[in-house]
PDB file of C-alpha atoms in Angstrom:
ATOM      1  CA  MET U 289     -21.551  14.059 -23.138  1.00 88.00           C
ATOM      2  CA  LEU U 290     -17.997  12.776 -22.815  1.00 95.00           C
ATOM      3  CA  ASN U 291     -16.009  12.090 -25.960  1.00 97.00           C
ATOM      4  CA  CYS U 292     -13.409   9.346 -26.414  1.00 98.00           C
ATOM      5  CA  VAL U 293     -10.447  11.649 -25.697  1.00 97.00           C
ATOM      6  CA  GLU U 294     -11.946  12.558 -22.328  1.00 97.00           C
ATOM      7  CA  VAL U 295     -12.863   8.976 -21.593  1.00 98.00           C
ATOM      8  CA  THR U 296      -9.278   7.773 -22.132  1.00 98.00           C
ATOM      9  CA  GLU U 297      -8.113  10.344 -19.560  1.00 97.00           C
ATOM     10  CA  ILE U 298     -10.757   9.215 -17.106  1.00 98.00           C
ATOM     11  CA  CYS U 299      -9.816   5.551 -17.584  1.00 98.00           C
ATOM     12  CA  SER U 300      -6.272   6.337 -16.469  1.00 98.00           C
ATOM     13  CA  LEU U 301      -7.402   8.530 -13.571  1.00 97.00           C
ATOM     14  CA  GLU U 302      -9.717   5.770 -12.438  1.00 97.00           C
ATOM     15  CA  LEU U 303      -6.681   3.568 -11.790  1.00 97.00           C
ATOM     16  CA  GLU U 304      -5.329   6.198  -9.393  1.00 96.00           C
ATOM     17  CA  GLN U 305      -8.303   7.459  -7.447  1.00 95.00           C
ATOM     18  CA  PRO U 306     -12.041   6.897  -7.003  1.00 95.00           C
ATOM     19  CA  LEU U 307     -14.120   8.856  -9.481  1.00 96.00           C
ATOM     20  CA  PRO U 308     -16.837  11.263  -8.360  1.00 96.00           C
ATOM     21  CA  ILE U 309     -20.312   9.865  -8.983  1.00 96.00           C
ATOM     22  CA  GLY U 310     -21.034  12.199 -11.895  1.00 95.00           C
ATOM     23  CA  ARG U 311     -17.899  11.062 -13.694  1.00 95.00           C
ATOM     24  CA  ARG U 312     -18.726   7.415 -13.079  1.00 96.00           C
ATOM     25  CA  LEU U 313     -22.167   7.845 -14.590  1.00 96.00           C
ATOM     26  CA  GLY U 314     -20.801   9.730 -17.579  1.00 97.00           C
ATOM     27  CA  LEU U 315     -18.190   7.034 -18.099  1.00 98.00           C
ATOM     28  CA  GLY U 316     -20.768   4.253 -17.851  1.00 97.00           C
ATOM     29  CA  MET U 317     -23.039   5.932 -20.395  1.00 97.00           C
ATOM     30  CA  HIS U 318     -20.198   6.381 -22.842  1.00 98.00           C
ATOM     31  CA  LEU U 319     -18.935   2.815 -22.453  1.00 98.00           C
ATOM     32  CA  MET U 320     -22.373   1.377 -23.245  1.00 97.00           C
ATOM     33  CA  MET U 321     -22.155   2.894 -26.681  1.00 96.00           C
ATOM     34  CA  CYS U 322     -18.449   2.708 -27.454  1.00 97.00           C
ATOM     35  CA  SER U 323     -16.596  -0.557 -28.058  1.00 96.00           C
ATOM     36  CA  GLY U 324     -13.288   1.269 -28.588  1.00 97.00           C
ATOM     37  CA  CYS U 325     -13.327   2.844 -25.135  1.00 98.00           C
ATOM     38  CA  THR U 326     -14.657  -0.372 -23.574  1.00 98.00           C
ATOM     39  CA  ASN U 327     -11.638  -2.221 -24.964  1.00 97.00           C
ATOM     40  CA  TYR U 328      -9.365   0.642 -23.968  1.00 98.00           C
ATOM     41  CA  ARG U 329     -10.525   0.605 -20.365  1.00 98.00           C
ATOM     42  CA  LYS U 330     -10.204  -3.157 -20.066  1.00 96.00           C
ATOM     43  CA  GLN U 331      -6.727  -3.070 -21.574  1.00 96.00           C
ATOM     44  CA  LEU U 332      -5.469  -0.362 -19.191  1.00 97.00           C
ATOM     45  CA  GLY U 333      -6.418  -2.661 -16.329  1.00 96.00           C
ATOM     46  CA  LEU U 334      -4.660  -5.468 -18.126  1.00 95.00           C
ATOM     47  CA  LEU U 335      -1.533  -3.360 -18.639  1.00 96.00           C
ATOM     48  CA  ARG U 336      -1.368  -2.836 -14.896  1.00 97.00           C
ATOM     49  CA  GLN U 337      -1.558  -6.615 -14.357  1.00 95.00           C
ATOM     50  CA  ILE U 338       1.054  -7.229 -17.037  1.00 96.00           C
ATOM     51  CA  ALA U 339       3.409  -4.655 -15.496  1.00 97.00           C
ATOM     52  CA  GLN U 340       2.961  -6.198 -12.054  1.00 96.00           C
ATOM     53  CA  ALA U 341       3.625  -9.678 -13.369  1.00 96.00           C
ATOM     54  CA  TYR U 342       6.778  -8.424 -15.075  1.00 96.00           C
ATOM     55  CA  ALA U 343       8.027  -6.656 -11.932  1.00 97.00           C
ATOM     56  CA  ASP U 344       7.214  -9.780  -9.967  1.00 95.00           C
ATOM     57  CA  GLY U 345       9.558 -11.844 -12.138  1.00 93.00           C
ATOM     58  CA  ARG U 346       6.704 -13.792 -13.699  1.00 90.00           C
ATOM     59  CA  ALA U 347       7.693 -13.029 -17.286  1.00 89.00           C
ATOM     60  CA  ALA U 348       8.808 -16.071 -19.242  1.00 81.00           C
ATOM     61  CA  THR U 349      12.594 -16.176 -19.156  1.00 77.00           C
ATOM     62  CA  ASP U 350      14.141 -15.505 -22.523  1.00 68.00           C
ATOM     63  CA  VAL U 351      16.379 -18.477 -23.101  1.00 66.00           C
ATOM     64  CA  SER U 352      18.158 -16.630 -25.892  1.00 67.00           C
ATOM     65  CA  ARG U 353      19.441 -14.186 -23.306  1.00 67.00           C
ATOM     66  CA  LEU U 354      20.974 -16.855 -21.119  1.00 59.00           C
ATOM     67  CA  GLY U 355      24.722 -16.648 -21.032  1.00 52.00           C
ATOM     68  CA  GLU U 356      24.602 -13.230 -22.644  1.00 51.00           C
ATOM     69  CA  SER U 357      25.801 -11.543 -19.499  1.00 47.00           C
ATOM     70  CA  SER U 358      27.597 -14.171 -17.503  1.00 44.00           C
ATOM     71  CA  PRO U 359      29.929 -12.427 -15.063  1.00 44.00           C
ATOM     72  CA  ASP U 360      33.101 -14.162 -16.263  1.00 40.00           C
TER      73      ASP U 360
ATOM     74  CA  MET N 277      10.738  -7.541   3.996  1.00 42.00           C
ATOM     75  CA  ASN N 278      12.909  -9.372   1.556  1.00 44.00           C
ATOM     76  CA  GLY N 279      15.310  -6.468   1.363  1.00 43.00           C
ATOM     77  CA  ALA N 280      16.659  -7.112   4.862  1.00 44.00           C
ATOM     78  CA  THR N 281      19.903  -9.016   4.675  1.00 45.00           C
ATOM     79  CA  ASP N 282      20.839 -11.275   7.534  1.00 45.00           C
ATOM     80  CA  PRO N 283      24.058  -9.725   8.861  1.00 45.00           C
ATOM     81  CA  ARG N 284      25.307 -13.149   9.848  1.00 43.00           C
ATOM     82  CA  GLY N 285      24.542 -14.573   6.445  1.00 44.00           C
ATOM     83  CA  ASP N 286      28.220 -14.898   5.639  1.00 45.00           C
ATOM     84  CA  ALA N 287      28.582 -17.561   8.274  1.00 44.00           C
ATOM     85  CA  HIS N 288      26.090 -19.913   6.599  1.00 45.00           C
ATOM     86  CA  PRO N 289      27.720 -23.157   5.657  1.00 45.00           C
ATOM     87  CA  ALA N 290      27.798 -24.210   2.039  1.00 45.00           C
ATOM     88  CA  SER N 291      24.848 -26.521   2.630  1.00 45.00           C
ATOM     89  CA  ALA N 292      22.471 -23.567   2.966  1.00 44.00           C
ATOM     90  CA  VAL N 293      23.598 -22.285  -0.378  1.00 43.00           C
ATOM     91  CA  GLN N 294      22.974 -25.602  -2.029  1.00 49.00           C
ATOM     92  CA  ALA N 295      19.217 -25.075  -1.659  1.00 60.00           C
ATOM     93  CA  ILE N 296      19.589 -22.386  -4.310  1.00 73.00           C
ATOM     94  CA  SER N 297      22.398 -22.935  -6.694  1.00 78.00           C
ATOM     95  CA  ALA N 298      24.473 -20.005  -7.779  1.00 82.00           C
ATOM     96  CA  ALA N 299      24.039 -21.278 -11.324  1.00 85.00           C
ATOM     97  CA  ALA N 300      20.255 -20.968 -11.067  1.00 85.00           C
ATOM     98  CA  LEU N 301      20.581 -17.384  -9.893  1.00 86.00           C
ATOM     99  CA  ILE N 302      23.066 -16.523 -12.578  1.00 87.00           C
ATOM    100  CA  SER N 303      20.681 -17.853 -15.204  1.00 88.00           C
ATOM    101  CA  LEU N 304      18.253 -15.135 -14.071  1.00 92.00           C
ATOM    102  CA  ARG N 305      20.867 -12.423 -14.275  1.00 94.00           C
ATOM    103  CA  ALA N 306      20.043 -11.234 -17.791  1.00 93.00           C
ATOM    104  CA  ASP N 307      16.355 -10.797 -16.960  1.00 94.00           C
ATOM    105  CA  MET N 308      17.226  -9.010 -13.720  1.00 96.00           C
ATOM    106  CA  LEU N 309      19.588  -6.688 -15.518  1.00 95.00           C
ATOM    107  CA  LYS N 310      17.016  -5.825 -18.152  1.00 94.00           C
ATOM    108  CA  PHE N 311      14.493  -5.033 -15.430  1.00 96.00           C
ATOM    109  CA  ALA N 312      16.966  -2.856 -13.493  1.00 96.00           C
ATOM    110  CA  GLN N 313      18.126  -1.021 -16.602  1.00 95.00           C
ATOM    111  CA  PHE N 314      14.630   0.164 -17.362  1.00 94.00           C
ATOM    112  CA  GLN N 315      14.539   2.024 -14.087  1.00 91.00           C
ATOM    113  CA  VAL N 316      18.149   2.868 -13.382  1.00 91.00           C
ATOM    114  CA  ARG N 317      19.550   4.550 -16.443  1.00 82.00           C
ATOM    115  CA  ASN N 318      23.156   4.329 -15.257  1.00 89.00           C
ATOM    116  CA  ALA N 319      24.381   0.964 -16.555  1.00 91.00           C
ATOM    117  CA  GLU N 320      26.978   0.461 -13.820  1.00 95.00           C
ATOM    118  CA  THR N 321      24.490   1.198 -11.062  1.00 95.00           C
ATOM    119  CA  ALA N 322      22.055  -1.279 -12.595  1.00 96.00           C
ATOM    120  CA  GLU N 323      24.814  -3.920 -12.711  1.00 96.00           C
ATOM    121  CA  ASP N 324      25.699  -3.219  -9.082  1.00 97.00           C
ATOM    122  CA  LEU N 325      22.107  -3.535  -7.921  1.00 97.00           C
ATOM    123  CA  VAL N 326      21.734  -6.864  -9.716  1.00 97.00           C
ATOM    124  CA  GLN N 327      25.027  -8.162  -8.362  1.00 96.00           C
ATOM    125  CA  GLU N 328      24.124  -7.126  -4.804  1.00 96.00           C
ATOM    126  CA  SER N 329      20.726  -8.775  -5.155  1.00 96.00           C
ATOM    127  CA  ILE N 330      22.256 -12.062  -6.316  1.00 93.00           C
ATOM    128  CA  GLU N 331      24.718 -12.000  -3.418  1.00 93.00           C
ATOM    129  CA  ALA N 332      21.946 -11.148  -0.948  1.00 93.00           C
ATOM    130  CA  ALA N 333      19.840 -13.994  -2.364  1.00 92.00           C
ATOM    131  CA  LEU N 334      22.687 -16.445  -1.850  1.00 90.00           C
ATOM    132  CA  LYS N 335      23.195 -15.261   1.734  1.00 89.00           C
ATOM    133  CA  GLN N 336      19.486 -15.423   2.506  1.00 86.00           C
ATOM    134  CA  SER N 337      18.905 -18.631   0.612  1.00 83.00           C
ATOM    135  CA  SER N 338      17.689 -20.371   3.766  1.00 80.00           C
ATOM    136  CA  THR N 339      14.716 -17.988   3.817  1.00 79.00           C
ATOM    137  CA  PHE N 340      13.610 -19.063   0.336  1.00 82.00           C
ATOM    138  CA  ALA N 341      10.617 -21.175   1.216  1.00 76.00           C
ATOM    139  CA  GLY N 342       9.890 -22.434  -2.266  1.00 74.00           C
ATOM    140  CA  ARG N 343       6.374 -21.029  -2.095  1.00 71.00           C
ATOM    141  CA  SER N 344       7.203 -18.739  -4.972  1.00 77.00           C
ATOM    142  CA  THR N 345       9.461 -19.423  -7.894  1.00 87.00           C
ATOM    143  CA  LEU N 346      13.104 -18.554  -7.477  1.00 90.00           C
ATOM    144  CA  LYS N 347      12.730 -15.805 -10.032  1.00 92.00           C
ATOM    145  CA  THR N 348       9.844 -14.164  -8.196  1.00 93.00           C
ATOM    146  CA  TRP N 349      11.753 -14.367  -4.943  1.00 93.00           C
ATOM    147  CA  VAL N 350      14.932 -12.857  -6.321  1.00 94.00           C
ATOM    148  CA  PHE N 351      12.974 -10.166  -8.185  1.00 96.00           C
ATOM    149  CA  ALA N 352      11.452  -9.098  -4.852  1.00 95.00           C
ATOM    150  CA  ILE N 353      14.971  -8.624  -3.500  1.00 96.00           C
ATOM    151  CA  LEU N 354      15.998  -6.686  -6.583  1.00 97.00           C
ATOM    152  CA  ARG N 355      12.846  -4.562  -6.534  1.00 97.00           C
ATOM    153  CA  ASN N 356      13.496  -3.531  -2.943  1.00 97.00           C
ATOM    154  CA  ARG N 357      17.016  -2.486  -3.862  1.00 96.00           C
ATOM    155  CA  ILE N 358      15.792  -0.446  -6.778  1.00 96.00           C
ATOM    156  CA  ILE N 359      13.185   1.206  -4.525  1.00 96.00           C
ATOM    157  CA  ASP N 360      15.911   2.148  -2.018  1.00 94.00           C
ATOM    158  CA  HIS N 361      18.078   3.444  -4.814  1.00 94.00           C
ATOM    159  CA  VAL N 362      15.291   5.546  -6.334  1.00 92.00           C
ATOM    160  CA  ARG N 363      14.468   7.031  -2.918  1.00 90.00           C
ATOM    161  CA  GLN N 364      18.085   7.937  -2.250  1.00 88.00           C
ATOM    162  CA  ALA N 365      18.794   9.256  -5.711  1.00 83.00           C
ATOM    163  CA  ASN N 366      16.243  11.993  -5.065  1.00 66.00           C
ATOM    164  CA  ARG N 367      15.788  12.794  -8.705  1.00 72.00           C
ATOM    165  CA  THR N 368      13.656  15.689  -9.683  1.00 72.00           C
ATOM    166  CA  VAL N 369      12.137  16.070 -13.099  1.00 73.00           C
ATOM    167  CA  SER N 370      12.257  19.515 -14.625  1.00 70.00           C
ATOM    168  CA  ALA N 371       9.227  20.944 -16.347  1.00 67.00           C
ATOM    169  CA  SER N 372      11.279  21.328 -19.515  1.00 70.00           C
ATOM    170  CA  SER N 373      12.275  17.663 -19.613  1.00 73.00           C
ATOM    171  CA  LEU N 374       8.633  16.676 -19.259  1.00 71.00           C
ATOM    172  CA  HIS N 375       7.871  19.045 -22.073  1.00 69.00           C
ATOM    173  CA  GLU N 376      10.460  17.307 -24.271  1.00 69.00           C
ATOM    174  CA  ASP N 377       8.678  14.040 -23.612  1.00 72.00           C
ATOM    175  CA  ASP N 378       5.524  15.646 -24.952  1.00 76.00           C
ATOM    176  CA  GLU N 379       6.858  16.442 -28.384  1.00 75.00           C
ATOM    177  CA  ASN N 380       4.511  15.142 -31.046  1.00 83.00           C
ATOM    178  CA  TRP N 381       1.845  14.269 -28.516  1.00 87.00           C
ATOM    179  CA  LEU N 382      -0.794  16.440 -30.159  1.00 86.00           C
ATOM    180  CA  GLU N 383       0.113  15.219 -33.622  1.00 87.00           C
ATOM    181  CA  ARG N 384      -0.162  11.638 -32.430  1.00 88.00           C
ATOM    182  CA  GLN N 385      -3.508  12.401 -30.840  1.00 92.00           C
ATOM    183  CA  ASP N 386      -4.687  13.784 -34.172  1.00 92.00           C
ATOM    184  CA  ALA N 387      -3.783  10.495 -35.807  1.00 92.00           C
ATOM    185  CA  VAL N 388      -5.791   8.568 -33.218  1.00 95.00           C
ATOM    186  CA  PHE N 389      -8.840  10.778 -32.671  1.00 96.00           C
ATOM    187  CA  SER N 390     -10.988  12.726 -35.115  1.00 96.00           C
ATOM    188  CA  GLU N 391     -11.881  16.413 -34.615  1.00 94.00           C
ATOM    189  CA  ASN N 392     -14.922  15.551 -32.553  1.00 94.00           C
ATOM    190  CA  GLY N 393     -12.806  13.516 -30.139  1.00 96.00           C
ATOM    191  CA  ARG N 394     -13.841  10.045 -31.312  1.00 97.00           C
ATOM    192  CA  TRP N 395     -11.540   7.155 -32.226  1.00 97.00           C
ATOM    193  CA  ARG N 396     -10.530   7.066 -35.859  1.00 96.00           C
ATOM    194  CA  ASP N 397     -11.430   3.708 -37.383  1.00 94.00           C
ATOM    195  CA  SER N 398      -7.772   2.777 -37.879  1.00 92.00           C
ATOM    196  CA  ALA N 399      -6.943   3.462 -34.234  1.00 94.00           C
ATOM    197  CA  ARG N 400     -10.023   2.184 -32.417  1.00 96.00           C
ATOM    198  CA  PRO N 401      -8.920  -0.314 -29.722  1.00 96.00           C
ATOM    199  CA  GLN N 402      -9.652  -3.914 -30.700  1.00 93.00           C
ATOM    200  CA  ALA N 403     -10.311  -6.837 -28.389  1.00 92.00           C
ATOM    201  CA  TRP N 404      -7.035  -8.565 -27.468  1.00 90.00           C
ATOM    202  CA  PRO N 405      -6.244 -12.270 -27.555  1.00 86.00           C
ATOM    203  CA  SER N 406      -6.302 -14.120 -24.236  1.00 85.00           C
ATOM    204  CA  PRO N 407      -3.763 -12.416 -21.973  1.00 84.00           C
ATOM    205  CA  GLU N 408      -3.295 -15.440 -19.698  1.00 85.00           C
ATOM    206  CA  GLU N 409      -2.072 -17.515 -22.594  1.00 87.00           C
ATOM    207  CA  SER N 410       0.039 -14.757 -24.055  1.00 87.00           C
ATOM    208  CA  MET N 411       1.787 -14.143 -20.766  1.00 88.00           C
ATOM    209  CA  GLN N 412       3.261 -17.628 -21.025  1.00 89.00           C
ATOM    210  CA  SER N 413       5.081 -16.776 -24.205  1.00 89.00           C
ATOM    211  CA  GLN N 414       8.519 -15.238 -24.457  1.00 90.00           C
ATOM    212  CA  GLN N 415       7.486 -13.374 -27.573  1.00 90.00           C
ATOM    213  CA  PHE N 416       4.808 -11.505 -25.621  1.00 93.00           C
ATOM    214  CA  TRP N 417       7.311 -10.308 -23.035  1.00 94.00           C
ATOM    215  CA  ARG N 418       9.836  -9.246 -25.654  1.00 93.00           C
ATOM    216  CA  ILE N 419       7.119  -7.078 -27.221  1.00 94.00           C
ATOM    217  CA  PHE N 420       6.326  -5.642 -23.804  1.00 95.00           C
ATOM    218  CA  GLU N 421       9.997  -4.779 -23.274  1.00 95.00           C
ATOM    219  CA  THR N 422      10.262  -3.224 -26.718  1.00 95.00           C
ATOM    220  CA  CYS N 423       7.207  -1.096 -25.992  1.00 96.00           C
ATOM    221  CA  LEU N 424       8.669   0.029 -22.653  1.00 96.00           C
ATOM    222  CA  ASP N 425      11.854   0.985 -24.486  1.00 94.00           C
ATOM    223  CA  HIS N 426       9.770   3.141 -26.814  1.00 93.00           C
ATOM    224  CA  LEU N 427       8.362   5.272 -23.994  1.00 93.00           C
ATOM    225  CA  PRO N 428       9.991   8.686 -23.666  1.00 91.00           C
ATOM    226  CA  PRO N 429      12.523   8.570 -20.788  1.00 87.00           C
ATOM    227  CA  ASN N 430      10.712  10.559 -18.100  1.00 87.00           C
ATOM    228  CA  THR N 431       7.342   9.152 -19.023  1.00 91.00           C
ATOM    229  CA  GLY N 432       8.719   5.636 -18.739  1.00 93.00           C
ATOM    230  CA  ARG N 433      10.455   6.370 -15.454  1.00 91.00           C
ATOM    231  CA  VAL N 434       7.266   7.693 -13.850  1.00 93.00           C
ATOM    232  CA  PHE N 435       5.186   4.814 -15.197  1.00 96.00           C
ATOM    233  CA  MET N 436       7.640   2.250 -13.803  1.00 97.00           C
ATOM    234  CA  MET N 437       7.830   3.943 -10.396  1.00 96.00           C
ATOM    235  CA  ARG N 438       4.076   3.573 -10.230  1.00 97.00           C
ATOM    236  CA  GLU N 439       3.524   0.157 -11.796  1.00 98.00           C
ATOM    237  CA  PHE N 440       6.764  -1.763 -11.175  1.00 97.00           C
ATOM    238  CA  LEU N 441       7.893  -0.367  -7.851  1.00 97.00           C
ATOM    239  CA  GLY N 442       4.451   0.393  -6.445  1.00 96.00           C
ATOM    240  CA  PHE N 443       5.181   3.927  -5.256  1.00 96.00           C
ATOM    241  CA  ASP N 444       1.986   5.723  -4.341  1.00 95.00           C
ATOM    242  CA  THR N 445       1.139   8.872  -6.247  1.00 94.00           C
ATOM    243  CA  ALA N 446       1.948  11.225  -3.346  1.00 95.00           C
ATOM    244  CA  GLU N 447       5.457   9.810  -3.018  1.00 94.00           C
ATOM    245  CA  ILE N 448       6.117  10.031  -6.756  1.00 94.00           C
ATOM    246  CA  CYS N 449       5.046  13.677  -6.721  1.00 93.00           C
ATOM    247  CA  SER N 450       7.279  14.554  -3.779  1.00 91.00           C
ATOM    248  CA  GLN N 451      10.225  12.507  -5.105  1.00 89.00           C
ATOM    249  CA  LEU N 452      10.127  14.105  -8.527  1.00 89.00           C
ATOM    250  CA  GLY N 453       8.868  17.517  -7.534  1.00 89.00           C
ATOM    251  CA  ILE N 454       5.795  17.419  -9.779  1.00 90.00           C
ATOM    252  CA  THR N 455       2.116  18.132  -9.121  1.00 92.00           C
ATOM    253  CA  SER N 456      -0.550  15.442  -9.062  1.00 93.00           C
ATOM    254  CA  THR N 457      -1.993  17.003 -12.220  1.00 93.00           C
ATOM    255  CA  ASN N 458       1.398  16.557 -13.942  1.00 91.00           C
ATOM    256  CA  LEU N 459       1.526  13.003 -12.696  1.00 94.00           C
ATOM    257  CA  HIS N 460      -1.906  12.091 -14.001  1.00 95.00           C
ATOM    258  CA  VAL N 461      -1.079  13.539 -17.401  1.00 94.00           C
ATOM    259  CA  ILE N 462       2.195  11.590 -17.546  1.00 94.00           C
ATOM    260  CA  LEU N 463       0.565   8.308 -16.500  1.00 96.00           C
ATOM    261  CA  HIS N 464      -2.263   8.800 -18.975  1.00 96.00           C
ATOM    262  CA  ARG N 465       0.191   9.387 -21.829  1.00 95.00           C
ATOM    263  CA  ALA N 466       2.384   6.477 -20.787  1.00 96.00           C
ATOM    264  CA  ARG N 467      -0.587   4.123 -20.721  1.00 97.00           C
ATOM    265  CA  MET N 468      -1.946   5.327 -24.017  1.00 96.00           C
ATOM    266  CA  LYS N 469       1.424   4.916 -25.738  1.00 95.00           C
ATOM    267  CA  LEU N 470       2.091   1.545 -24.179  1.00 96.00           C
ATOM    268  CA  ARG N 471      -1.369   0.254 -25.016  1.00 96.00           C
ATOM    269  CA  GLY N 472      -1.089   1.404 -28.608  1.00 95.00           C
ATOM    270  CA  CYS N 473       2.320  -0.206 -28.966  1.00 94.00           C
ATOM    271  CA  MET N 474       1.154  -3.483 -27.415  1.00 94.00           C
ATOM    272  CA  GLU N 475      -1.837  -3.575 -29.713  1.00 93.00           C
ATOM    273  CA  ALA N 476       0.334  -2.971 -32.764  1.00 91.00           C
ATOM    274  CA  GLY N 477       2.894  -5.590 -31.731  1.00 86.00           C
ATOM    275  CA  TRP N 478       0.738  -8.252 -30.251  1.00 81.00           C
ATOM    276  CA  GLY N 479      -2.971  -7.416 -30.293  1.00 72.00           C
ATOM    277  CA  ARG N 480      -3.123  -7.374 -34.066  1.00 65.00           C
ATOM    278  CA  PRO N 481      -1.103 -10.301 -35.306  1.00 53.00           C
ATOM    279  CA  GLY N 482       0.301  -9.815 -38.753  1.00 51.00           C
ATOM    280  CA  GLU N 483       0.714  -6.079 -38.502  1.00 50.00           C
ATOM    281  CA  THR N 484       4.081  -4.544 -37.757  1.00 49.00           C
ATOM    282  CA  ALA N 485       4.921  -3.115 -34.361  1.00 46.00           C
ATOM    283  CA  CYS N 486       4.968   0.605 -33.543  1.00 47.00           C
TER     284      CYS N 486
END
């Protein structure tokens, strides 16, 4: 049975490569019983979306920073 | 790709430039610089990349179709320049510097997980408020930036190569001279730290960050 430490590692690995079937089943079983890891897994996916939005220039512009670095 | 500059761009009359005002681009400069500085630690190089991107955007302004926002368009130009820079810089990461990044990792893990490998009550991930709404707020993005700043340097660099610049794992490994096992460990630690910091700063309103 996987514990939460192992599950957090798997949740990150899952974002990089497909998991073998055994791992997927183990993960699914654990998630059914663990709200902490369920939130964790969802939030890692969200972090990826947040990072992509940031890199895509979709972050709200900080008006307080305007003029802070004008070239003149 | 957006990174390709029209070599004849200089010859564009002023009218082409009017579609995108220099003032609008300059208003994005601070955000661009912040983004570049996360990934290019040398401040002058980061400034240069931003400056070149703004100039390239002005030259290519006729190709801005208005389908995306100006900021998204100019960030694509900047991102391509950072990618080129990272590829050329050919930086390797030594095992010892990765080890430095790992200081306190086990202690931190002890604070988060109990002996049997389960979340401690104080550290168990909570449901977050609606991300779509939060992503509209400046405060949310300032917390995100603060949390990125808190990542150890090499950990942050690897995370951003993957998630900001979209390098695939094989290229990161060959660029930095690390194994895929190293890479997975680094990404896992980066994500865990970032998630914990975001939860402290934003996911649990009222509690103090980090």
